[in-house]
Short mmCIF file of N, CA and C and ligand atoms in Angstrom, two decimals:
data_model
loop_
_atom_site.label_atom_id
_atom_site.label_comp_id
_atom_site.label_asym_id
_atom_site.label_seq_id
_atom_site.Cartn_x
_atom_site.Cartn_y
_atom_site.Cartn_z
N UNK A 1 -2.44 -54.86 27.15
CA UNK A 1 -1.47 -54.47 28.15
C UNK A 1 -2.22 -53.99 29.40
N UNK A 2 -1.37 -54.53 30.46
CA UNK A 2 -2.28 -54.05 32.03
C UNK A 2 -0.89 -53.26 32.64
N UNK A 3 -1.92 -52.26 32.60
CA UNK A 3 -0.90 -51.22 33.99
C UNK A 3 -1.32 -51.36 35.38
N UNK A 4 -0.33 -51.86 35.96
CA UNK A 4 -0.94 -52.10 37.78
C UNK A 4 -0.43 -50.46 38.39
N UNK A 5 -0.85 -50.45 38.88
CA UNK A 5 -0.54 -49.13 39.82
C UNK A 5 0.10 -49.83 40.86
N UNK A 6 1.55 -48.75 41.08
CA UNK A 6 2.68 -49.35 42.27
C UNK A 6 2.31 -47.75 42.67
N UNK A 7 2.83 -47.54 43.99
CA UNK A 7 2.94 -46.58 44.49
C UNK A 7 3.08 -45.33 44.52
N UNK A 8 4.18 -45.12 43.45
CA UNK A 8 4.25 -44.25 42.51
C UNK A 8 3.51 -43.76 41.42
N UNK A 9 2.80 -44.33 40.59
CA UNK A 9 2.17 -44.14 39.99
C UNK A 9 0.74 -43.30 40.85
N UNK A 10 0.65 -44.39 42.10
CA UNK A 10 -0.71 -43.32 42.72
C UNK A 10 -0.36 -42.20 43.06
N UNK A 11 0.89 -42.10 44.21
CA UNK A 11 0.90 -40.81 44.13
C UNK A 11 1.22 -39.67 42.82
N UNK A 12 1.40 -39.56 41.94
CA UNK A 12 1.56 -39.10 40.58
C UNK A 12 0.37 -38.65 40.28
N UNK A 13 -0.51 -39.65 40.52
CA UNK A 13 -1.99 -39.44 40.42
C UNK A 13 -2.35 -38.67 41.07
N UNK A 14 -2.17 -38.90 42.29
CA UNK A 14 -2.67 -38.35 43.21
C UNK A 14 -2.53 -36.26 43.29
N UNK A 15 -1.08 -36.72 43.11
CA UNK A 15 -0.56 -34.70 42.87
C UNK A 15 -1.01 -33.85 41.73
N UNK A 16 -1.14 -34.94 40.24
CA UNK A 16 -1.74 -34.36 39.13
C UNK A 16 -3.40 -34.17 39.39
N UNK A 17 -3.83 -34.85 40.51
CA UNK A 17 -5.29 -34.32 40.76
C UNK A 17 -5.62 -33.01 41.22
N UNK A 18 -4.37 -32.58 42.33
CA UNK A 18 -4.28 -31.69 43.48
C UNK A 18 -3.83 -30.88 42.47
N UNK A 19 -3.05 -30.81 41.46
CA UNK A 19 -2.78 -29.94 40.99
C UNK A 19 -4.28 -29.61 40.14
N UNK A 20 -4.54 -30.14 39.57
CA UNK A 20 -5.83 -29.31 38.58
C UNK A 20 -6.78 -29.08 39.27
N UNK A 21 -6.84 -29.67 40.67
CA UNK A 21 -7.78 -29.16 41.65
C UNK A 21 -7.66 -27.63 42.09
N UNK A 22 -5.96 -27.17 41.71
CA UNK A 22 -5.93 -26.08 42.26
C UNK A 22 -5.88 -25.01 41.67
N UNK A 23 -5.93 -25.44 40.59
CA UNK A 23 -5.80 -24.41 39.03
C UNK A 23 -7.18 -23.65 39.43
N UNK A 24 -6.60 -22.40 38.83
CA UNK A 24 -7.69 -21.20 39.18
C UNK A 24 -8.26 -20.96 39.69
N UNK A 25 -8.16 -21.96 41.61
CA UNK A 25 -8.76 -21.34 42.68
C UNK A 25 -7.78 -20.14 43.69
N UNK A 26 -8.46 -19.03 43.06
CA UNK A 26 -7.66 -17.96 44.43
C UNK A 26 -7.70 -17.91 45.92
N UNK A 27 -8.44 -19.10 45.94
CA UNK A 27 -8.46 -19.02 47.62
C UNK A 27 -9.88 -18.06 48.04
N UNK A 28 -9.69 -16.99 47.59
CA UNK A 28 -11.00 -16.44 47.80
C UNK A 28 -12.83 -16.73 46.94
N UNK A 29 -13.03 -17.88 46.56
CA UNK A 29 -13.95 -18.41 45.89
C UNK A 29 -13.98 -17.97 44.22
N UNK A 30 -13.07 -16.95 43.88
CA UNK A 30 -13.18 -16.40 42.86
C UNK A 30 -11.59 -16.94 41.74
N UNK A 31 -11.80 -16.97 40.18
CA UNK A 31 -11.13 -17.94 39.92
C UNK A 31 -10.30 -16.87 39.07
N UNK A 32 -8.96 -17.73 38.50
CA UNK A 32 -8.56 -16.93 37.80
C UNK A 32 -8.32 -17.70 36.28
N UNK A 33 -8.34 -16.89 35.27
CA UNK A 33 -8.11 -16.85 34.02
C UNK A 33 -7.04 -16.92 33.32
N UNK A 34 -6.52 -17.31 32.44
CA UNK A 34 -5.25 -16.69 31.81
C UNK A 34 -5.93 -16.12 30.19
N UNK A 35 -5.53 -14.82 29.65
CA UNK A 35 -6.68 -14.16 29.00
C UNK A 35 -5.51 -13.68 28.09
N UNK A 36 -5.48 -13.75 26.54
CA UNK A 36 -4.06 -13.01 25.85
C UNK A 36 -5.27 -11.95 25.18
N UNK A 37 -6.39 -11.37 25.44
CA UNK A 37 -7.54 -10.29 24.33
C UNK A 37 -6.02 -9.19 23.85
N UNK A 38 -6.49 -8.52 22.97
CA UNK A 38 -5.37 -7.32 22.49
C UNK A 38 -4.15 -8.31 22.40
N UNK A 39 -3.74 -9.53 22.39
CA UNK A 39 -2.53 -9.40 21.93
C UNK A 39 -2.65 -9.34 20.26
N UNK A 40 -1.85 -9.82 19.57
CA UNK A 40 -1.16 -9.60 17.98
C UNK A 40 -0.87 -11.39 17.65
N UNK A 41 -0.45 -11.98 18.31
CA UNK A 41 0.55 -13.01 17.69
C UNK A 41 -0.29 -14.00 17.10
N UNK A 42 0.29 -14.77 16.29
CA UNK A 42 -0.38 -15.08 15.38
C UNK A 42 0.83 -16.66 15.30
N UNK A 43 0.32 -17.81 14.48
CA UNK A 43 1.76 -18.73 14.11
C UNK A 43 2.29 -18.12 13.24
N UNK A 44 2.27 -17.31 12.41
CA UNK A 44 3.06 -16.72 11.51
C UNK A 44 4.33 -15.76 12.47
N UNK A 45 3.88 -15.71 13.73
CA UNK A 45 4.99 -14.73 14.10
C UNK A 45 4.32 -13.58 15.07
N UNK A 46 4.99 -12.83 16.18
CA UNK A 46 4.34 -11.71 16.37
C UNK A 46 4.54 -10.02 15.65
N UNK A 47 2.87 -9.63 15.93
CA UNK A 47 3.13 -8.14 14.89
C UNK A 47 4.52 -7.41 15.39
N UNK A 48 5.16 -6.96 14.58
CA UNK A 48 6.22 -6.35 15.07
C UNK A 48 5.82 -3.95 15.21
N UNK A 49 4.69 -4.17 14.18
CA UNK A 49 4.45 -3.11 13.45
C UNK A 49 3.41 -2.65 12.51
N UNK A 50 2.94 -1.59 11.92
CA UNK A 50 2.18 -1.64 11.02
C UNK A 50 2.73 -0.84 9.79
N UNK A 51 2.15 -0.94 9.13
CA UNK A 51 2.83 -0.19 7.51
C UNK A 51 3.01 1.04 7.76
N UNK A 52 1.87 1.88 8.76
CA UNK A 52 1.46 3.37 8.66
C UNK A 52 2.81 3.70 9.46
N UNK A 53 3.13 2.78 10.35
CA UNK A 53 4.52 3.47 11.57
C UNK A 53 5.88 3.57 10.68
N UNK A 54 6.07 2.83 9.76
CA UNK A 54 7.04 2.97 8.79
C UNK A 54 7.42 4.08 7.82
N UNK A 55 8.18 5.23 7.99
CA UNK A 55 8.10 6.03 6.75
C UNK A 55 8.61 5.68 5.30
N UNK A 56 7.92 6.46 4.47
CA UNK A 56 8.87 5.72 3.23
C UNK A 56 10.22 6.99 3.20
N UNK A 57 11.17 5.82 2.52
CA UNK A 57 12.84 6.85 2.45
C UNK A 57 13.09 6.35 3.68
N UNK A 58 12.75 6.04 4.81
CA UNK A 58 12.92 5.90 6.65
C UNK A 58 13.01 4.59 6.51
N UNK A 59 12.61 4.38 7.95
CA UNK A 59 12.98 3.28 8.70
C UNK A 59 12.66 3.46 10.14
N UNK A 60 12.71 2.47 10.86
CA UNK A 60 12.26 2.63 12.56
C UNK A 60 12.79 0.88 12.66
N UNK A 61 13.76 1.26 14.14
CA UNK A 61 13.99 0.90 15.16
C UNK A 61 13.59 0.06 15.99
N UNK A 62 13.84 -1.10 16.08
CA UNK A 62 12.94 -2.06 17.30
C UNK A 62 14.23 -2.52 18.36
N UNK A 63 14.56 -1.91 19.09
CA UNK A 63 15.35 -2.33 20.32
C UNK A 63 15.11 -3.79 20.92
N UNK A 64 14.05 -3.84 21.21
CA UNK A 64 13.97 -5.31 21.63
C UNK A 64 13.82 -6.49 21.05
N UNK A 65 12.98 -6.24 19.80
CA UNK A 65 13.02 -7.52 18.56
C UNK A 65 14.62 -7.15 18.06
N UNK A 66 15.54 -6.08 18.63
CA UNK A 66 16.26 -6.41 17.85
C UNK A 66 16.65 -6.11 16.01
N UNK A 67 15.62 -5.37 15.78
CA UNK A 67 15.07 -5.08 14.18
C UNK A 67 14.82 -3.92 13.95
N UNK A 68 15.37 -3.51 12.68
CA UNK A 68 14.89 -2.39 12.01
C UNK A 68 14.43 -2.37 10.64
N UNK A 69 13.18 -1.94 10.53
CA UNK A 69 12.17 -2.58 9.21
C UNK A 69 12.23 -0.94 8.93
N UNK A 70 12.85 -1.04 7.28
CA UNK A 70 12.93 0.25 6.75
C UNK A 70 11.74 0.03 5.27
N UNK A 71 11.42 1.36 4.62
CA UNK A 71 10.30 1.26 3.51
C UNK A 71 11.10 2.48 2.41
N UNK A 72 11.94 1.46 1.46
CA UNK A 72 12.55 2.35 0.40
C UNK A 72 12.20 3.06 -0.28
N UNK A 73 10.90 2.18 -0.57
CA UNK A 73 9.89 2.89 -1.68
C UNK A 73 8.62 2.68 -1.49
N UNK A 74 7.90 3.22 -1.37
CA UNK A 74 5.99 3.50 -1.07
C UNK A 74 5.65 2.01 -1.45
N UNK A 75 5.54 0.93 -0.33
CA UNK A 75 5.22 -0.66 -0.32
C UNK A 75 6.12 -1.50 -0.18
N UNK A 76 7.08 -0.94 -0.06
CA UNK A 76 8.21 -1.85 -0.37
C UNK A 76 9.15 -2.24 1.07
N UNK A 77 8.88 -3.34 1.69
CA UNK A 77 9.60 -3.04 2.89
C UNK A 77 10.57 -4.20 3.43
N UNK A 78 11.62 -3.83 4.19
CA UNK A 78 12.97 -4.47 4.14
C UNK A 78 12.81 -4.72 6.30
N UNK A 79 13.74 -5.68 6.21
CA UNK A 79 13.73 -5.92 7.81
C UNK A 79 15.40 -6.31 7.64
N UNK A 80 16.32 -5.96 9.21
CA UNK A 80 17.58 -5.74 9.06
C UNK A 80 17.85 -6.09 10.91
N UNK A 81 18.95 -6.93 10.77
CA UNK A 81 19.37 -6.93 12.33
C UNK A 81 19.59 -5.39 12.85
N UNK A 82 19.34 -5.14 13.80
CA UNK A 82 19.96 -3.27 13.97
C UNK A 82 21.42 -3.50 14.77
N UNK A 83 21.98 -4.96 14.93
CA UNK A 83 23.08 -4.73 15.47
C UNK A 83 24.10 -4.25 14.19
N UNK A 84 24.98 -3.45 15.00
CA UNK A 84 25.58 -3.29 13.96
C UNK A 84 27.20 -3.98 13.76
N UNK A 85 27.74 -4.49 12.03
CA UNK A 85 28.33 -5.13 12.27
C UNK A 85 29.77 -4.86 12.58
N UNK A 86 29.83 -3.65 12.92
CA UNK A 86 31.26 -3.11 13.51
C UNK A 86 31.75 -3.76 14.38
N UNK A 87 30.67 -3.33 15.73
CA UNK A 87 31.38 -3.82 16.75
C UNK A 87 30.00 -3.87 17.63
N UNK A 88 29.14 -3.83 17.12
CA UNK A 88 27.61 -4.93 17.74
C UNK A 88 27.17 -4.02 18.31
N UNK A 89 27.35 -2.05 18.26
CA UNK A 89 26.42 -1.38 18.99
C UNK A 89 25.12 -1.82 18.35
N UNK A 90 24.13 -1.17 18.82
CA UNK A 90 22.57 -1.52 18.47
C UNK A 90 22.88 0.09 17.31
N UNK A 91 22.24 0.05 16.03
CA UNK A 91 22.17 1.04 15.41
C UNK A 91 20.85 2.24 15.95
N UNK A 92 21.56 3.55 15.90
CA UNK A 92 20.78 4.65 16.39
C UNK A 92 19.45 5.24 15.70
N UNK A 93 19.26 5.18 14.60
CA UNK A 93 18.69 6.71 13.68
C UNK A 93 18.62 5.96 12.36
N UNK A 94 17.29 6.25 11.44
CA UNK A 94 17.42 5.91 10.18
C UNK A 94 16.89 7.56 9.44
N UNK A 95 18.00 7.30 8.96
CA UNK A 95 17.74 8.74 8.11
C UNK A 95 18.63 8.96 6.90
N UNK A 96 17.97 9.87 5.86
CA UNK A 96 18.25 10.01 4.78
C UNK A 96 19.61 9.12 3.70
N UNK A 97 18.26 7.69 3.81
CA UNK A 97 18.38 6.71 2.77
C UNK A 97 19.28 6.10 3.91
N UNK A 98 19.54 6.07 4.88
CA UNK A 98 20.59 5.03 5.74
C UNK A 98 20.22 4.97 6.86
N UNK A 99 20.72 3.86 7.85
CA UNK A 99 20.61 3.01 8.96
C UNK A 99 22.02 3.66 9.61
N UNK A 100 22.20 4.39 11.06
CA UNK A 100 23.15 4.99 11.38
C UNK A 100 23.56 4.37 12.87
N UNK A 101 24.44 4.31 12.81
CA UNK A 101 25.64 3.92 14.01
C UNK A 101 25.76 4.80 14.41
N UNK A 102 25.64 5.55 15.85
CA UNK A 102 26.34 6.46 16.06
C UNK A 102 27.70 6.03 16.84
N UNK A 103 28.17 4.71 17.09
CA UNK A 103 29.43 4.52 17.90
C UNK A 103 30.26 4.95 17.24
N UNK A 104 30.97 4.51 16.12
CA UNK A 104 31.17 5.02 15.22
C UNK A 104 31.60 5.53 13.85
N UNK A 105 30.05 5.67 13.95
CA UNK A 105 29.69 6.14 12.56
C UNK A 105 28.86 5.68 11.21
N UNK A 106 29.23 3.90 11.39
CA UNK A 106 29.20 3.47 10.01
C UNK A 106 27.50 3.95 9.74
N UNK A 107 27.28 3.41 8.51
CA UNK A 107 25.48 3.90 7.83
C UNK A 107 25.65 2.73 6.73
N UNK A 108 24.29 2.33 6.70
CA UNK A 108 23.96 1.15 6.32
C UNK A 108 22.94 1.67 5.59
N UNK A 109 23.10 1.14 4.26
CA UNK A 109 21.72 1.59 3.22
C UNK A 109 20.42 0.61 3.85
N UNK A 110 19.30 1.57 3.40
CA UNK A 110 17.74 1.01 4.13
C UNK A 110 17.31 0.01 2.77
N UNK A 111 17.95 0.35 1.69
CA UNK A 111 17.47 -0.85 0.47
C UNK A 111 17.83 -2.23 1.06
N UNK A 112 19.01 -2.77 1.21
CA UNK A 112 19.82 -3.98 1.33
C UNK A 112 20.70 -3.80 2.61
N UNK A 113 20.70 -3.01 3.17
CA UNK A 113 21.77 -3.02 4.77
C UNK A 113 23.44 -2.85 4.40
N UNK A 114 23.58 -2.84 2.59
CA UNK A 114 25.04 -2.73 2.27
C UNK A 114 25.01 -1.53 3.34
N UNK A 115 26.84 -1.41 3.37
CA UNK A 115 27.44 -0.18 4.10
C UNK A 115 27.61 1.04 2.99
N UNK A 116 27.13 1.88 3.32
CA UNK A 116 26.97 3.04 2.94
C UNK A 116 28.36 3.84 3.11
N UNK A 117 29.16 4.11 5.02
CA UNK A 117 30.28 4.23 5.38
C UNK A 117 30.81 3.88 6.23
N UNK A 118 31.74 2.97 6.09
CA UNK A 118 32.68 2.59 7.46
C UNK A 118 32.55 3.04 8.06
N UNK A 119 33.27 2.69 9.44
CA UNK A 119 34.38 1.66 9.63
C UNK A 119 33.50 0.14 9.47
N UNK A 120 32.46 -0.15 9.68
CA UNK A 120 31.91 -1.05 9.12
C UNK A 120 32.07 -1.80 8.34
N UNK A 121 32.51 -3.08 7.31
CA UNK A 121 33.03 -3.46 6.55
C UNK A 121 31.88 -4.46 5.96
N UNK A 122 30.82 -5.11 6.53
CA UNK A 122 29.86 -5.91 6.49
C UNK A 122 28.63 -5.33 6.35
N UNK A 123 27.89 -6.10 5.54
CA UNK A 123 25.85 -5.71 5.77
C UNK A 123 25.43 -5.58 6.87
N UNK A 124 24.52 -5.25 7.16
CA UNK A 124 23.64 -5.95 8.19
C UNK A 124 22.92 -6.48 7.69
N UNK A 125 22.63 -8.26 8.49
CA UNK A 125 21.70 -9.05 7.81
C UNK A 125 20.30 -9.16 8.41
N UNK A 126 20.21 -9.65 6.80
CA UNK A 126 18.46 -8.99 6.72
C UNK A 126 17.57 -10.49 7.50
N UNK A 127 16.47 -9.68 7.93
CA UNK A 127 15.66 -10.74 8.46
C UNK A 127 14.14 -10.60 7.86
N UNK A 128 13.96 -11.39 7.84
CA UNK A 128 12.41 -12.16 7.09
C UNK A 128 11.18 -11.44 7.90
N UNK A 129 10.32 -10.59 7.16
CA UNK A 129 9.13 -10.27 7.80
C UNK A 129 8.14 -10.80 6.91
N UNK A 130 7.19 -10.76 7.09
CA UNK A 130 5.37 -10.95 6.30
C UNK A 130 5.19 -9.63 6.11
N UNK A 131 4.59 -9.27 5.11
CA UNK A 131 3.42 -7.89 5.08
C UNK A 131 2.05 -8.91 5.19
N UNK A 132 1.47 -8.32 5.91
CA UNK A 132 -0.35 -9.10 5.52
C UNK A 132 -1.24 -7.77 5.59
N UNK A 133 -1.94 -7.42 4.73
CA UNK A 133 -2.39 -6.02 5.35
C UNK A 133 -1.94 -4.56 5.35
N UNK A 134 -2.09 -4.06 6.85
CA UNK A 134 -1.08 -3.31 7.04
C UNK A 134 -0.10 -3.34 8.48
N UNK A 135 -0.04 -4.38 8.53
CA UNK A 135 0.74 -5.54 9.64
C UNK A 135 1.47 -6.10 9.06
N UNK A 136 2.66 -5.96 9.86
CA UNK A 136 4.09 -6.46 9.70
C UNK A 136 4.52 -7.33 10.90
N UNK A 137 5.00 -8.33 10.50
CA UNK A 137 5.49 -9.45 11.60
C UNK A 137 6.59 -10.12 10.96
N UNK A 138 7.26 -10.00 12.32
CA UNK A 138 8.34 -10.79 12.19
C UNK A 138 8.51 -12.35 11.43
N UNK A 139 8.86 -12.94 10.57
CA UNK A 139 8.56 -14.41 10.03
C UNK A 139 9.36 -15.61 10.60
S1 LIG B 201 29.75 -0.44 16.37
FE1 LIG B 201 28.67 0.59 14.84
S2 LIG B 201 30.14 1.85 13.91
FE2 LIG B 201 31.27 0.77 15.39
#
Protein backbone atom coordinates (compact mmCIF):
# COMPACT_ATOMS: atom_id res chain seq x y z
CA UNK A 1 0.00 0.00 0.00
CA UNK A 2 1.23 3.65 -1.00
CA UNK A 3 0.16 6.64 0.93
CA UNK A 4 0.56 9.83 -1.25
CA UNK A 5 0.48 12.83 0.79
CA UNK A 6 -2.47 15.38 -0.32
CA UNK A 7 -2.40 18.45 1.48
CA UNK A 8 -3.82 17.60 4.34
CA UNK A 9 -2.02 15.07 5.36
CA UNK A 10 1.16 17.58 5.17
CA UNK A 11 -0.21 19.96 6.99
CA UNK A 12 -1.18 17.36 9.86
CA UNK A 13 2.32 16.69 9.62
CA UNK A 14 3.33 19.59 9.64
CA UNK A 15 1.32 20.82 13.16
CA UNK A 16 2.11 17.34 14.83
CA UNK A 17 5.81 18.47 14.30
CA UNK A 18 5.18 22.04 15.77
CA UNK A 19 3.49 20.53 18.29
CA UNK A 20 6.29 18.18 19.76
CA UNK A 21 8.56 20.87 18.80
CA UNK A 22 6.88 22.74 21.45
CA UNK A 23 6.48 20.35 24.17
CA UNK A 24 8.48 21.43 27.12
CA UNK A 25 9.90 24.51 25.74
CA UNK A 26 9.11 27.46 28.27
CA UNK A 27 10.21 29.96 26.13
CA UNK A 28 12.83 30.77 28.49
CA UNK A 29 15.50 27.96 27.35
CA UNK A 30 14.49 25.96 30.32
CA UNK A 31 12.09 22.91 29.92
CA UNK A 32 9.34 21.59 31.61
CA UNK A 33 8.51 18.16 33.04
CA UNK A 34 5.43 16.48 33.96
CA UNK A 35 6.65 14.62 37.34
CA UNK A 36 3.76 12.39 39.53
CA UNK A 37 7.14 11.58 42.64
CA UNK A 38 4.90 11.17 46.06
CA UNK A 39 1.95 10.23 44.30
CA UNK A 40 0.16 6.64 45.52
CA UNK A 41 -1.68 5.34 42.44
CA UNK A 42 -1.08 2.36 41.34
CA UNK A 43 -3.45 0.11 38.38
CA UNK A 44 -4.96 -1.44 41.18
CA UNK A 45 -6.54 1.89 42.09
CA UNK A 46 -5.55 5.00 44.10
CA UNK A 47 -4.37 4.77 47.98
CA UNK A 48 -7.37 5.92 49.56
CA UNK A 49 -5.67 5.38 53.18
CA UNK A 50 -3.61 3.40 55.44
CA UNK A 51 -4.58 0.74 58.04
CA UNK A 52 -2.98 2.92 60.96
CA UNK A 53 -5.70 6.00 60.00
CA UNK A 54 -8.52 3.52 60.51
CA UNK A 55 -9.69 2.83 64.09
CA UNK A 56 -10.83 -0.46 65.06
CA UNK A 57 -14.81 -0.33 66.37
CA UNK A 58 -14.49 3.22 63.98
CA UNK A 59 -14.42 4.20 60.79
CA UNK A 60 -13.32 7.46 58.81
CA UNK A 61 -14.83 9.45 56.25
CA UNK A 62 -13.66 10.26 52.73
CA UNK A 63 -15.75 13.23 51.37
CA UNK A 64 -14.34 13.23 48.13
CA UNK A 65 -13.80 9.49 47.18
CA UNK A 66 -17.06 9.58 48.45
CA UNK A 67 -16.21 6.53 51.02
CA UNK A 68 -16.17 5.45 54.31
CA UNK A 69 -13.77 2.49 55.15
CA UNK A 70 -14.68 1.30 58.68
CA UNK A 71 -12.37 -1.63 60.79
CA UNK A 72 -14.90 -3.88 62.91
CA UNK A 73 -12.45 -5.91 64.18
CA UNK A 74 -8.49 -5.55 64.55
CA UNK A 75 -7.79 -6.43 60.41
CA UNK A 76 -10.81 -6.57 59.29
CA UNK A 77 -11.89 -3.82 57.01
CA UNK A 78 -15.15 -2.80 55.20
CA UNK A 79 -15.57 0.16 52.52
CA UNK A 80 -19.27 1.81 52.23
CA UNK A 81 -20.74 4.62 49.92
CA UNK A 82 -21.03 7.52 52.75
CA UNK A 83 -24.02 8.72 50.83
CA UNK A 84 -26.62 8.12 52.70
CA UNK A 85 -29.60 6.19 51.58
CA UNK A 86 -32.31 8.39 53.01
CA UNK A 87 -32.11 11.15 51.17
CA UNK A 88 -28.30 11.25 49.80
CA UNK A 89 -26.86 13.56 52.67
CA UNK A 90 -23.09 12.60 52.75
CA UNK A 91 -22.93 10.64 56.25
CA UNK A 92 -21.32 12.68 59.27
CA UNK A 93 -19.46 10.68 62.18
CA UNK A 94 -18.59 7.00 62.70
CA UNK A 95 -19.03 6.13 66.08
CA UNK A 96 -19.84 3.55 68.46
CA UNK A 97 -20.30 0.52 66.10
CA UNK A 98 -22.24 2.92 63.45
CA UNK A 99 -21.99 5.18 60.41
CA UNK A 100 -24.19 8.41 61.37
CA UNK A 101 -26.42 10.75 59.41
CA UNK A 102 -26.82 13.63 61.05
CA UNK A 103 -29.77 14.98 58.56
CA UNK A 104 -31.75 12.87 59.97
CA UNK A 105 -30.53 10.64 61.98
CA UNK A 106 -30.40 7.27 60.41
CA UNK A 107 -26.91 4.99 61.62
CA UNK A 108 -25.66 2.44 59.60
CA UNK A 109 -23.74 -0.53 61.14
CA UNK A 110 -19.71 -0.33 60.29
CA UNK A 111 -19.89 -4.42 59.88
CA UNK A 112 -22.25 -4.48 56.63
CA UNK A 113 -23.79 -0.73 56.28
CA UNK A 114 -27.29 -2.58 57.43
CA UNK A 115 -29.39 0.30 59.14
CA UNK A 116 -28.94 0.31 62.56
CA UNK A 117 -31.93 3.37 62.77
CA UNK A 118 -34.15 4.97 60.48
CA UNK A 119 -35.65 6.84 58.82
CA UNK A 120 -33.35 5.13 56.50
CA UNK A 121 -34.81 2.01 55.16
CA UNK A 122 -31.75 0.72 52.92
CA UNK A 123 -27.83 -0.31 53.39
CA UNK A 124 -25.39 1.60 52.31
CA UNK A 125 -23.61 -0.07 49.56
CA UNK A 126 -20.50 -1.42 50.03
CA UNK A 127 -17.59 -0.74 47.78
CA UNK A 128 -14.56 -2.88 46.97
CA UNK A 129 -11.15 -1.91 48.49
CA UNK A 130 -7.60 -3.95 48.43
CA UNK A 131 -5.69 -4.20 51.73
CA UNK A 132 -1.93 -4.64 50.46
CA UNK A 133 0.18 -3.93 53.41
CA UNK A 134 -0.85 -1.24 55.33
CA UNK A 135 -2.46 0.57 52.30
CA UNK A 136 -5.81 0.66 51.40
CA UNK A 137 -7.11 1.51 47.92
CA UNK A 138 -9.93 1.90 46.44
CA UNK A 139 -10.49 -1.38 43.83
S1 LIG B 1 -30.42 11.83 54.48
FE1 LIG B 1 -29.47 10.66 56.00
S2 LIG B 1 -30.98 10.41 57.49
FE2 LIG B 1 -31.98 11.52 55.95
Amino acid sequence: MTIRPNRRTILLATGAAALVAGCGDNGDGSTSTEQTAGTTETADGEELTTTDDIPVGGGKIFKDEQVVVTQPEDGEFKAFSSTCTHQQCTVATVSDGTINCTCHGSRFNITDGSVARPPATRPLPEKEITVEGNSIRLA
